[in-house]
Amino acid sequence: MAEHEHGDMRIEDHEKTFDGFLAWMIRGAIVSIVALIFLAIFNS
């Protein structure tokens, strides 16, 4: 088994995955907020 050296891991794939996750969570939050506003306006 190879010895681990701190700082030699490539993290480009991890960063792309995390950026995609954040983008989808932001989109989901915006859709949820718009849906709540729509319900608040037209439910009365």
Coordinates of N, CA and C in Angstrom, one line a residue:
M1 N 0.8 -1.2 0.0 CA 0.0 0.0 0.0 C 0.9 1.2 0.0
A2 N 0.5 2.2 -0.8 CA 1.3 3.4 -0.9 C 1.1 4.3 0.3
E3 N 2.1 5.0 0.6 CA 2.0 6.0 1.7 C 1.3 7.3 1.3
H4 N 0.5 7.8 2.2 CA -0.3 9.0 1.8 C 0.6 10.2 2.1
E5 N 0.6 11.1 1.1 CA 1.4 12.4 1.3 C 0.3 13.5 1.2
H6 N 0.3 14.3 2.3 CA -0.6 15.4 2.4 C -0.5 16.4 1.2
G7 N -1.7 16.7 0.6 CA -1.7 17.7 -0.5 C -1.5 17.2 -1.9
D8 N -1.4 15.9 -2.1 CA -1.1 15.4 -3.5 C -2.3 14.9 -4.2
M9 N -3.5 15.0 -3.6 CA -4.7 14.5 -4.2 C -5.3 15.5 -5.2
R10 N -5.7 15.0 -6.4 CA -6.4 15.8 -7.4 C -7.8 15.9 -7.0
I11 N -8.3 17.1 -6.9 CA -9.7 17.3 -6.4 C -10.6 18.0 -7.4
E12 N -10.2 18.0 -8.7 CA -11.0 18.7 -9.7 C -12.4 18.1 -9.9
D13 N -12.4 16.7 -9.9 CA -13.7 16.0 -10.0 C -14.6 16.3 -8.8
H14 N -14.0 16.4 -7.6 CA -14.7 16.7 -6.4 C -15.3 18.1 -6.4
E15 N -14.5 19.0 -6.9 CA -15.0 20.4 -7.0 C -16.1 20.6 -8.0
K16 N -16.0 19.9 -9.1 CA -17.1 19.9 -10.1 C -18.4 19.3 -9.6
T17 N -18.2 18.2 -8.9 CA -19.4 17.6 -8.3 C -20.1 18.5 -7.3
F18 N -19.3 19.1 -6.4 CA -19.8 20.0 -5.4 C -20.4 21.3 -6.0
D19 N -19.8 21.8 -7.1 CA -20.4 23.0 -7.7 C -21.7 22.6 -8.4
G20 N -21.8 21.4 -9.0 CA -23.1 21.0 -9.5 C -24.1 20.8 -8.4
F21 N -23.7 20.3 -7.3 CA -24.7 20.1 -6.2 C -25.2 21.4 -5.7
L22 N -24.3 22.4 -5.5 CA -24.7 23.7 -5.1 C -25.7 24.4 -6.1
A23 N -25.3 24.2 -7.4 CA -26.2 24.8 -8.4 C -27.6 24.2 -8.4
W24 N -27.7 22.9 -8.2 CA -29.1 22.3 -8.1 C -29.8 22.7 -6.9
M25 N -29.1 22.8 -5.8 CA -29.7 23.2 -4.5 C -30.2 24.7 -4.6
I26 N -29.5 25.6 -5.2 CA -29.9 26.9 -5.4 C -31.1 27.0 -6.3
R27 N -31.1 26.2 -7.4 CA -32.3 26.2 -8.3 C -33.5 25.7 -7.6
G28 N -33.3 24.6 -6.8 CA -34.4 24.0 -6.0 C -35.0 25.0 -5.0
A29 N -34.1 25.8 -4.4 CA -34.6 26.8 -3.4 C -35.4 27.9 -4.1
I30 N -34.9 28.3 -5.3 CA -35.6 29.4 -6.0 C -37.0 28.9 -6.5
V31 N -37.0 27.6 -7.0 CA -38.3 27.1 -7.4 C -39.3 27.0 -6.2
S32 N -38.8 26.5 -5.1 CA -39.6 26.4 -3.9 C -40.1 27.8 -3.4
I33 N -39.3 28.8 -3.5 CA -39.7 30.1 -3.0 C -40.8 30.7 -4.0
V34 N -40.5 30.5 -5.3 CA -41.5 31.0 -6.3 C -42.8 30.3 -6.1
A35 N -42.8 29.0 -5.9 CA -44.0 28.2 -5.7 C -44.8 28.7 -4.4
L36 N -44.1 29.0 -3.4 CA -44.7 29.5 -2.1 C -45.3 30.9 -2.4
I37 N -44.6 31.7 -3.1 CA -45.2 33.0 -3.4 C -46.4 32.9 -4.3
F38 N -46.4 32.0 -5.3 CA -47.5 31.8 -6.1 C -48.7 31.3 -5.3
L39 N -48.5 30.4 -4.4 CA -49.6 29.9 -3.6 C -50.1 30.9 -2.6
A40 N -49.2 31.8 -2.1 CA -49.7 32.9 -1.2 C -50.5 33.9 -1.9
I41 N -50.2 34.2 -3.2 CA -50.9 35.2 -4.0 C -52.3 34.6 -4.4
F42 N -52.3 33.4 -4.9 CA -53.5 32.9 -5.6 C -54.4 32.0 -4.7
N43 N -54.0 31.8 -3.5 CA -54.8 31.0 -2.6 C -55.8 31.8 -1.8
S44 N -55.8 33.1 -1.9 CA -56.8 33.9 -1.1 C -58.0 34.2 -1.9

